[in-house]
Short mmCIF file of C-alpha atoms and ligand atoms in Angstrom, two decimals:
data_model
loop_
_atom_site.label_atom_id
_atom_site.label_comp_id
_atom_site.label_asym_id
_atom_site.label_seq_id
_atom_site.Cartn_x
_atom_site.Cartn_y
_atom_site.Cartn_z
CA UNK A 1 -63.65 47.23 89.07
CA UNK A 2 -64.66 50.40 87.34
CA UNK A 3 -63.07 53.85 87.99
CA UNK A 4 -63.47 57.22 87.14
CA UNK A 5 -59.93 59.63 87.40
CA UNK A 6 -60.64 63.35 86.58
CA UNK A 7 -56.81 64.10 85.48
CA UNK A 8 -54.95 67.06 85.88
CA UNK A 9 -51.43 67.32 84.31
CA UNK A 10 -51.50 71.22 85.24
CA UNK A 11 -48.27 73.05 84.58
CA UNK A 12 -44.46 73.14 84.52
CA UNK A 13 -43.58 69.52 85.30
CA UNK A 14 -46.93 68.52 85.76
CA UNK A 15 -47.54 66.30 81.95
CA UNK A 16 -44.30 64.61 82.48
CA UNK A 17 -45.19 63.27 86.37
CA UNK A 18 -48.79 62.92 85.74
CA UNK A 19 -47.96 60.74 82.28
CA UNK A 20 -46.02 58.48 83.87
CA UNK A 21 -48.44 58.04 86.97
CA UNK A 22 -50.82 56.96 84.72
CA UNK A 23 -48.40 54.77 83.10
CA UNK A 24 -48.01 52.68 85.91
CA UNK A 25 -51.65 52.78 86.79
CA UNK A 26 -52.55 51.39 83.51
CA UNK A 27 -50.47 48.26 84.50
CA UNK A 28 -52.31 48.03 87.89
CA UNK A 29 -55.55 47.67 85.92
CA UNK A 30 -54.55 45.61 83.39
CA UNK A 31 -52.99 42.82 86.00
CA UNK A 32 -55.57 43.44 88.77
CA UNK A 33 -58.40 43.54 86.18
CA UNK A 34 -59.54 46.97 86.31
CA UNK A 35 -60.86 49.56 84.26
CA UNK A 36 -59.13 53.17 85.12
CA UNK A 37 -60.88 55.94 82.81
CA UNK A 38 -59.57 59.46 82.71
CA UNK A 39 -60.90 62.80 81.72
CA UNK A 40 -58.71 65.26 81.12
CA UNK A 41 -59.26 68.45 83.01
CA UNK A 42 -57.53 72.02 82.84
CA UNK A 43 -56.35 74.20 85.90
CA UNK A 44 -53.95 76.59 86.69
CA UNK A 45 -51.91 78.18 84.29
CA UNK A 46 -52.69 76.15 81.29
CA UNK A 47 -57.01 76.97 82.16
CA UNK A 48 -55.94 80.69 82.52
CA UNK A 49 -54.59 80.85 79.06
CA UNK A 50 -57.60 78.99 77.73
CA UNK A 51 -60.02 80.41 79.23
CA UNK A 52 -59.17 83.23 81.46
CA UNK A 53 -59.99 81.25 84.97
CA UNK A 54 -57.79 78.66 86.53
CA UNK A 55 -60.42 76.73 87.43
CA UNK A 56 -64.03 76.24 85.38
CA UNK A 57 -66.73 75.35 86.92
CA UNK A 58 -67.38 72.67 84.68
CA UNK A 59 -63.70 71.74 85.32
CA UNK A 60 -65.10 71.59 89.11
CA UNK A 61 -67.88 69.58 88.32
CA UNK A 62 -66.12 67.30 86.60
CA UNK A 63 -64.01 66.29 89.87
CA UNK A 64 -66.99 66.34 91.43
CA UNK A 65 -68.62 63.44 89.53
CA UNK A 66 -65.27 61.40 89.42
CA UNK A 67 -64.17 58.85 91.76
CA UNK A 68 -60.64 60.60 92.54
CA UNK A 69 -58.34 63.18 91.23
CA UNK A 70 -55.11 62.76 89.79
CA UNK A 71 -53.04 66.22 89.87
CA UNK A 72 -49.57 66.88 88.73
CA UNK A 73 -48.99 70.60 89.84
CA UNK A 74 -49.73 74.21 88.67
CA UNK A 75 -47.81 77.55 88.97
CA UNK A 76 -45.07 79.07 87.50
CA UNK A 77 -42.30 81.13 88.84
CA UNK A 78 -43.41 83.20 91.88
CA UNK A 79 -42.94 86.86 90.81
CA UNK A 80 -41.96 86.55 87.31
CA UNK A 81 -44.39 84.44 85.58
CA UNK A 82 -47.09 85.99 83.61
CA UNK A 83 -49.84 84.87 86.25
CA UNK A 84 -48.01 86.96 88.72
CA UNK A 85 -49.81 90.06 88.27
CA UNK A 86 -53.28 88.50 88.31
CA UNK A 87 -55.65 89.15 91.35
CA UNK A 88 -54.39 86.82 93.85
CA UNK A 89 -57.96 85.01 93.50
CA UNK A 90 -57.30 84.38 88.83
CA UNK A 91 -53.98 83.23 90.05
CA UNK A 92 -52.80 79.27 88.73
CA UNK A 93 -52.45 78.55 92.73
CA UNK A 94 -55.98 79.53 93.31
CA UNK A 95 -57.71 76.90 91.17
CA UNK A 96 -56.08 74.53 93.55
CA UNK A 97 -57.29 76.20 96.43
CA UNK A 98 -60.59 76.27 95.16
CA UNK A 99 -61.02 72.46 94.09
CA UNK A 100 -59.95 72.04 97.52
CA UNK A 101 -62.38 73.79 98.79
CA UNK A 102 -65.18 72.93 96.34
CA UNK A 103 -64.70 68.84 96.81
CA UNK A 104 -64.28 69.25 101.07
CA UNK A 105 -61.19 68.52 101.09
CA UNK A 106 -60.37 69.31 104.59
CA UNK A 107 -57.49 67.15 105.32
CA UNK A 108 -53.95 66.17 103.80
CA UNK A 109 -52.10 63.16 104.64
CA UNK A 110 -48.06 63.81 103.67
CA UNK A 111 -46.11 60.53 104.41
CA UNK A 112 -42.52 61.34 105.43
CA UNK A 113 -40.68 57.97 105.38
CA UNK A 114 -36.56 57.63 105.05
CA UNK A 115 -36.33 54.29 102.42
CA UNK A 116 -32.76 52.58 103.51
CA UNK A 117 -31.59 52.87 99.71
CA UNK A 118 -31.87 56.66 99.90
CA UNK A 119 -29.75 57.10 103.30
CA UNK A 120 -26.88 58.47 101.19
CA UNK A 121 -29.35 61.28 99.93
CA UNK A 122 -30.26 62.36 102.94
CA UNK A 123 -29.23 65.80 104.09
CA UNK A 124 -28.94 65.16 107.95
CA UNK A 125 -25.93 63.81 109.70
CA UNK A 126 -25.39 59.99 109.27
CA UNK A 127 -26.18 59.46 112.81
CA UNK A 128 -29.56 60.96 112.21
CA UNK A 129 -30.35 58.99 108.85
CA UNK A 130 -28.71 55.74 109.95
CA UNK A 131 -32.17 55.69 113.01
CA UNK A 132 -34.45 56.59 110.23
CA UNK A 133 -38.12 57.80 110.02
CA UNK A 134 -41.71 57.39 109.53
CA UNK A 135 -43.90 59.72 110.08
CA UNK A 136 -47.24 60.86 108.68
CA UNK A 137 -48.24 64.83 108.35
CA UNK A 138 -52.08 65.73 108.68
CA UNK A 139 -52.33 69.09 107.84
CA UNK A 140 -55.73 70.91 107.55
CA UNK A 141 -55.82 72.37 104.19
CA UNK A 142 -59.26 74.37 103.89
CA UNK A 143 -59.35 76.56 106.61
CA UNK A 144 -56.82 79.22 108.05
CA UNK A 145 -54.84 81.85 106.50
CA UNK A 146 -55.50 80.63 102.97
CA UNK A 147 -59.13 80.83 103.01
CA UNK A 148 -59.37 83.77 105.54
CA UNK A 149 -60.69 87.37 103.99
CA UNK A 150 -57.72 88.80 101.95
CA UNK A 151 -57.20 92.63 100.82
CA UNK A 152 -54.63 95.40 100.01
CA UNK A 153 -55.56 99.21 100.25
CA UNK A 154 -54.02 102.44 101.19
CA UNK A 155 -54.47 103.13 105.05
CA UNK A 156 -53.68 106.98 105.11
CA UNK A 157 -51.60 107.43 102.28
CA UNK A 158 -50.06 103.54 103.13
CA UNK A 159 -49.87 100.43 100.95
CA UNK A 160 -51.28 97.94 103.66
CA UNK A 161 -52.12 94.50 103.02
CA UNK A 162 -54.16 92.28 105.17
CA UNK A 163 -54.58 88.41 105.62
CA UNK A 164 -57.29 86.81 108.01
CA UNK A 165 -56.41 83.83 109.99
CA UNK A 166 -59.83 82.05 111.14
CA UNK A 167 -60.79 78.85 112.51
CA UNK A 168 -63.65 77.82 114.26
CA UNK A 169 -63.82 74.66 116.45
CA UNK A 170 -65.51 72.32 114.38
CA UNK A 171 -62.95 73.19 111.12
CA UNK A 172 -60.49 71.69 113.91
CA UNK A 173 -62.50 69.03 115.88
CA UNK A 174 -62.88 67.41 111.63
CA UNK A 175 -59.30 66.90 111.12
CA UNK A 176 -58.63 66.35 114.56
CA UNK A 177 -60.53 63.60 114.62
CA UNK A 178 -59.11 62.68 111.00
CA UNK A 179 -55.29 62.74 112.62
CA UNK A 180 -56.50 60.25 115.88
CA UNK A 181 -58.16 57.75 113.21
CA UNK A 182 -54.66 57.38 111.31
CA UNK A 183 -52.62 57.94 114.43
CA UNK A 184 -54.50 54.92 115.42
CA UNK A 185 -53.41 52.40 112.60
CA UNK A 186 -50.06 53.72 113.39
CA UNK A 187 -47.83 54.18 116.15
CA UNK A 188 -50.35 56.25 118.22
CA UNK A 189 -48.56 59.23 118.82
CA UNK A 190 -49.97 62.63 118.21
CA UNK A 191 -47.44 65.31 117.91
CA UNK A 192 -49.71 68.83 117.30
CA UNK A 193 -48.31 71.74 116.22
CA UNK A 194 -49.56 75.48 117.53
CA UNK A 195 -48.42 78.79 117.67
CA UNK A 196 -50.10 78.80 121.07
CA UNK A 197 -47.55 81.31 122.66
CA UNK A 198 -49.16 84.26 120.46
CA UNK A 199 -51.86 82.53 118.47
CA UNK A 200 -55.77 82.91 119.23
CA UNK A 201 -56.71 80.15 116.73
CA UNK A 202 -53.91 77.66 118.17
CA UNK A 203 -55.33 78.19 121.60
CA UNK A 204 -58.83 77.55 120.65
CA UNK A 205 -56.88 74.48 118.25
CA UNK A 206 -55.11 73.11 121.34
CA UNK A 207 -58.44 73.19 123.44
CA UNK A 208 -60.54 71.35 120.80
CA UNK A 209 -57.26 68.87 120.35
CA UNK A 210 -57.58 67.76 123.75
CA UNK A 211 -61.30 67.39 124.12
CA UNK A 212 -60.92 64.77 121.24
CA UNK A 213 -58.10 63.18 122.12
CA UNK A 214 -60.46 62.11 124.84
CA UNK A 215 -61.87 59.76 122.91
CA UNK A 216 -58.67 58.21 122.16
CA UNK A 217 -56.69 57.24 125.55
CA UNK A 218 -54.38 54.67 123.48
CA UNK A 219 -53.26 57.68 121.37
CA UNK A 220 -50.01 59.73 122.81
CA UNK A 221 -50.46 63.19 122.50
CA UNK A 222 -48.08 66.59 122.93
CA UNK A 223 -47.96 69.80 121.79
CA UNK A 224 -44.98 71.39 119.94
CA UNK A 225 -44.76 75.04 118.67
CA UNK A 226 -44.06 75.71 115.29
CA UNK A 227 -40.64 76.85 115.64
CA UNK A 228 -39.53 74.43 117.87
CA UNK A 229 -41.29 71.80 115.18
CA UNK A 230 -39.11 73.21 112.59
CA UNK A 231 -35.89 72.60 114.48
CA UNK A 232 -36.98 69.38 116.14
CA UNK A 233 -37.56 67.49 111.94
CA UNK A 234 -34.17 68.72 111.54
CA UNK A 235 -32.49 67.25 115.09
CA UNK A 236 -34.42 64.20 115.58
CA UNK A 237 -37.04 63.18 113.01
CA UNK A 238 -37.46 59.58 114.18
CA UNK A 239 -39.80 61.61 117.35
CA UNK A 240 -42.73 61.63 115.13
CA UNK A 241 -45.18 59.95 114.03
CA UNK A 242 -48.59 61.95 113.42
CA UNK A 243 -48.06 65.59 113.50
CA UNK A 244 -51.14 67.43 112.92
CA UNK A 245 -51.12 70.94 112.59
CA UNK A 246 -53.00 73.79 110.69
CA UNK A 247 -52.78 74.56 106.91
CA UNK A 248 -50.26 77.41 106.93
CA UNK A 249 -47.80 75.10 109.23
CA UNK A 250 -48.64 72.13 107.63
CA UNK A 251 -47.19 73.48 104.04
CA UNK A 252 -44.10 75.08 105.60
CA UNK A 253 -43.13 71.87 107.28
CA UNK A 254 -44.61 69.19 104.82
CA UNK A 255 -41.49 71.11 102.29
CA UNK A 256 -39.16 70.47 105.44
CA UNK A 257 -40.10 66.94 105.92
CA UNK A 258 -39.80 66.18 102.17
CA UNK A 259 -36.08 67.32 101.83
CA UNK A 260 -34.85 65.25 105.17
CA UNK A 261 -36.30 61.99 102.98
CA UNK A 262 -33.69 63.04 100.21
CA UNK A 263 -35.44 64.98 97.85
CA UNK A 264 -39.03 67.18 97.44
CA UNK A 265 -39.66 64.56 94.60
CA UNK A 266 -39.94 61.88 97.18
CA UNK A 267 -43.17 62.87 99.12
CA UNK A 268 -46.91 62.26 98.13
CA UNK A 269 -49.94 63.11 98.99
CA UNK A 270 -53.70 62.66 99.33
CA UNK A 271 -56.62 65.34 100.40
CA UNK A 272 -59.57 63.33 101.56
CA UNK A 273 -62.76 64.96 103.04
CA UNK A 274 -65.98 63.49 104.08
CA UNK A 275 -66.48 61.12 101.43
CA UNK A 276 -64.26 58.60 99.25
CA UNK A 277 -63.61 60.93 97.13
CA UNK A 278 -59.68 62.15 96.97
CA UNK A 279 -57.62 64.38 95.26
CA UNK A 280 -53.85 62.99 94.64
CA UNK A 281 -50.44 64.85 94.15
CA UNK A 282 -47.26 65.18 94.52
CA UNK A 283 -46.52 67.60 98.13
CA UNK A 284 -43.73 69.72 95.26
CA UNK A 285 -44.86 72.44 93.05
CA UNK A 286 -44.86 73.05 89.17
CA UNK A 287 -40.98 73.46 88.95
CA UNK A 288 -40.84 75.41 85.90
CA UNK A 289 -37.13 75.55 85.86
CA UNK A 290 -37.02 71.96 84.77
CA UNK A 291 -39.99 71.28 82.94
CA UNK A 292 -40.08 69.91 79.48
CA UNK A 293 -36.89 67.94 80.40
CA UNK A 294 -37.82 64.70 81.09
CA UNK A 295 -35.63 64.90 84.40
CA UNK A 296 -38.33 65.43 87.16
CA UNK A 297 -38.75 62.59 89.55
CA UNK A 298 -41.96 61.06 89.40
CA UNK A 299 -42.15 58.86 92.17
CA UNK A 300 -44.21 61.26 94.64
CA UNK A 301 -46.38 61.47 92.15
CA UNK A 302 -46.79 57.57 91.44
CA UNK A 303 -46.78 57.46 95.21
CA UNK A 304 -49.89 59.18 94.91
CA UNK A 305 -51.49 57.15 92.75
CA UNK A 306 -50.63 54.44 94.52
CA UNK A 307 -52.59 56.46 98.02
CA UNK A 308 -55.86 57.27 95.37
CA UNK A 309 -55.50 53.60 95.25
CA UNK A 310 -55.29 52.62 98.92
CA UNK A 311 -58.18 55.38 100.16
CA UNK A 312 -60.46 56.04 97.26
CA UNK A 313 -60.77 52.70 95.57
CA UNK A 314 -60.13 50.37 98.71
CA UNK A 315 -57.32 48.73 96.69
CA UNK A 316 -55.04 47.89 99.48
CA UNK A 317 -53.02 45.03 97.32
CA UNK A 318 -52.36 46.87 94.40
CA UNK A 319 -51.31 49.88 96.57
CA UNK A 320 -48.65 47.43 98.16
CA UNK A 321 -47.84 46.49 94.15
CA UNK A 322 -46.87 49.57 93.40
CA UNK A 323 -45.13 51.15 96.80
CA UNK A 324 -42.83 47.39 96.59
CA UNK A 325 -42.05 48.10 92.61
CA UNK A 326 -40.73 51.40 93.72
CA UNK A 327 -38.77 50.42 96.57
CA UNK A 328 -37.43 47.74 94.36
CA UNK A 329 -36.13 49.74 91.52
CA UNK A 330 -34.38 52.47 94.28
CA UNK A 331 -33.18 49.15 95.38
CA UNK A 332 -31.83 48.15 91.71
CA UNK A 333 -29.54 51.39 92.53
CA UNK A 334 -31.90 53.61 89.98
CA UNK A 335 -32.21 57.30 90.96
CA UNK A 336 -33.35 60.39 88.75
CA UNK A 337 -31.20 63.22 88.74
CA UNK A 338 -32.62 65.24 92.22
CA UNK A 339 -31.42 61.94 94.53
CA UNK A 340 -28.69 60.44 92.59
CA UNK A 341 -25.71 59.81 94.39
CA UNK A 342 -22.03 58.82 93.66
CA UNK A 343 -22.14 54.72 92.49
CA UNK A 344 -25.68 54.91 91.37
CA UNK A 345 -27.92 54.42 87.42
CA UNK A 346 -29.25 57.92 86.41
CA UNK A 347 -32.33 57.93 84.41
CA UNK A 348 -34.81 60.17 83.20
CA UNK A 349 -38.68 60.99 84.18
CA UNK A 350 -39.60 58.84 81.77
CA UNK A 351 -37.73 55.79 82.22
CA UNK A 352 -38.05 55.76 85.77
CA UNK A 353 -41.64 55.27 84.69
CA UNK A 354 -41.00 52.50 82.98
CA UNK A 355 -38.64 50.72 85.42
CA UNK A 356 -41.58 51.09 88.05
CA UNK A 357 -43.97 49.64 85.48
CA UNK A 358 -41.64 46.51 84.53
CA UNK A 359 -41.46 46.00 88.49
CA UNK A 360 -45.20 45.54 89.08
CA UNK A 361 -46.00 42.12 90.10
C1 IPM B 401 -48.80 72.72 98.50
C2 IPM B 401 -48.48 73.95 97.69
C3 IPM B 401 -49.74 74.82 97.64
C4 IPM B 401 -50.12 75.16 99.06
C5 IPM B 401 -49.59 76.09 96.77
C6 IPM B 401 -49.20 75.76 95.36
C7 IPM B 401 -50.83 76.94 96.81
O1 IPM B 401 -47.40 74.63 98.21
O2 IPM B 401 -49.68 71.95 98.10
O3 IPM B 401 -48.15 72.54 99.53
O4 IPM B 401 -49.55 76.10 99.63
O5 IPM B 401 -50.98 74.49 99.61
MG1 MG B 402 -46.46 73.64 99.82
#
């Protein structure tokens, strides 16, 4: 089959990831007979310095008439790169925002899965790695605090800065009913995550949560405060399986869940909406700090390739091909630098690449 991949390398480590994604998607098609053809599109950072916007319209159109997007990451350094002083809305991190928002992307699947081989690299107690986990993080990612009105101004002489949080019931009922449909094909528990003790939007989100987990009576469902969330991934991580919670929630603990699997460079992700039509990426950032190195780990990155396979193209086998070549070479002892452990083969972005690619049956 025929595909169309709007590609977005993006900043920092971004090139080196998406590169070696793309490597290993190129084997896909040529031993699944496919055709996989990219255009190369600019945001954040690198579409600022060309042309003064981190995202084009044409850049948005573009995604718009592909069949999935492939994104590395944008940003630089929080408060000392030299997007920093932009208006928060010409800033690299709002061109993701706003493909986000312009292709519907309403909902974010983060997988959080412990693989046996990375056990040592785990950060929790042995006891808590040696049960494992598996769990699956819907987080609502056009709505909330990010997309709410936004201003600073002087209140009587006062800097004061203001951030809206807004949702309205159907922004929730959507992803709701997005977190039941997985939650089905998986353990069918719901874990949903609220700030309900203060919150006027996670009371009206816990209220819409359980009129539509009436249509689901297989599905287990509770609700878990934020905080207590945070300390729970941390304690005992093998409790979840779906936790589906709001955008602002669902970025803070996403980061949390990433580091109990071993490493940030470990955990993918897609953003589906209504349609087919995805955008992939790693759940880490740009990492400036590191880029140009060849040292990043791409495998949340391939990981998400290997998801634009599974939910945009339907591609369920060579999703399996590439998720078994991966476990295979962590298996072969092969770790880049961010979860290599005492015993084990360092190797760089690049040939961890290449050992994925060679693994691809
Ligand atoms: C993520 C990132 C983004 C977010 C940033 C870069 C705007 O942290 O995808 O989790 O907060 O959504
Ligand atoms: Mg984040």
């Amino acid at each position: 089959m025929n595909f169309n991949i709007a590609s977005i390398s993006g900043d920092g480590i971004g090139p080196e990831i998406v590169r070696e994604a793309k490597k290993v998607l190129d084997v896909v098609a040529k031993k699944y007979n496919h055709t996989f053809n990219y255009t190369e599109v600019l945001m954040g950072g690198c579409s600022i310095d060309a042309h003064g916007e981190p995202l084009t319209k044409e850049a948005l159109e573009t995604a718009k008439a592909s069949d999935a997007v492939l994104l590395g990451a944008v940003g630089g350094t929080v408060g000392v790169d030299k997007w920093y002083d932009l208006a928060p809305n010409l800033r690299p991190e709002a061109g993701l925002l706003a493909i986000r928002k312009g292709l519907g992307l309403f909902a974010n699947l983060r997988p959080s899965f412990l693989y046996d081989e990375l056990k040592s690299a785990c950060p929790l107690k042995e006891s808590v790695a040696d049960a494992g986990f598996d769990m699956m993080i819907v987080r609502e990612l056009t709505g909330g605090l990010y997309f709410g009105d936004r201003k600073t101004e002087t209140v009587d002489g006062v800097v004061t800065a203001t951030d809206t949080l807004k949702y309205d019931e159907n922004e929730i009922r959507r992803i709701a009913i997005k977190g039941f449909e997985i939650a089905m094909k998986r353990r069918k528990k719901i874990t949903s995550v609220d700030k309900a003790n203060v919150l006027d939007t996670s009371r009206l989100w816990n209220k819409v949560i359980a009129e539509v987990a009436k249509d689901y009576p297989e599905v287990v469902v509770e609700n878990m405060l934020v905080d207590n969330c945070a300390m729970q991934l941390v304690k005992n991580p093998a409790q979840f399986d779906v936790i589906l919670t709001e955008n602002m929630f669902g970025d803070i603990l996403s980061d949390e869940a990433s580091m109990v699997t071993g490493s940030i460079g470990m955990l993918s992700s897609a953003s589906l909406g209504a349609t087919k039509l995805g955008l992939y990426e790693p759940s880490h950032g740009a990492a400036p700090d590191i880029a140009g190195q060849d040292i990043a780990n791409p495998i949340a990155t391939i990981l998400s390739a290997a998801m634009m396979l599974r939910y945009s193209f339907d591609l369920d086998k060579e999703a399996d091909a590439v998720e078994a070549a991966i476990k295979q070479v962590l298996k072969e002892d092969y770790r880049t630098v961010d979860i290599m452990t005492e015993g084990m083969k360092q190797v760089k972005c690049s040939e961890m690449g290449d050992l994925i690619c060679e693994r691809i049956a």
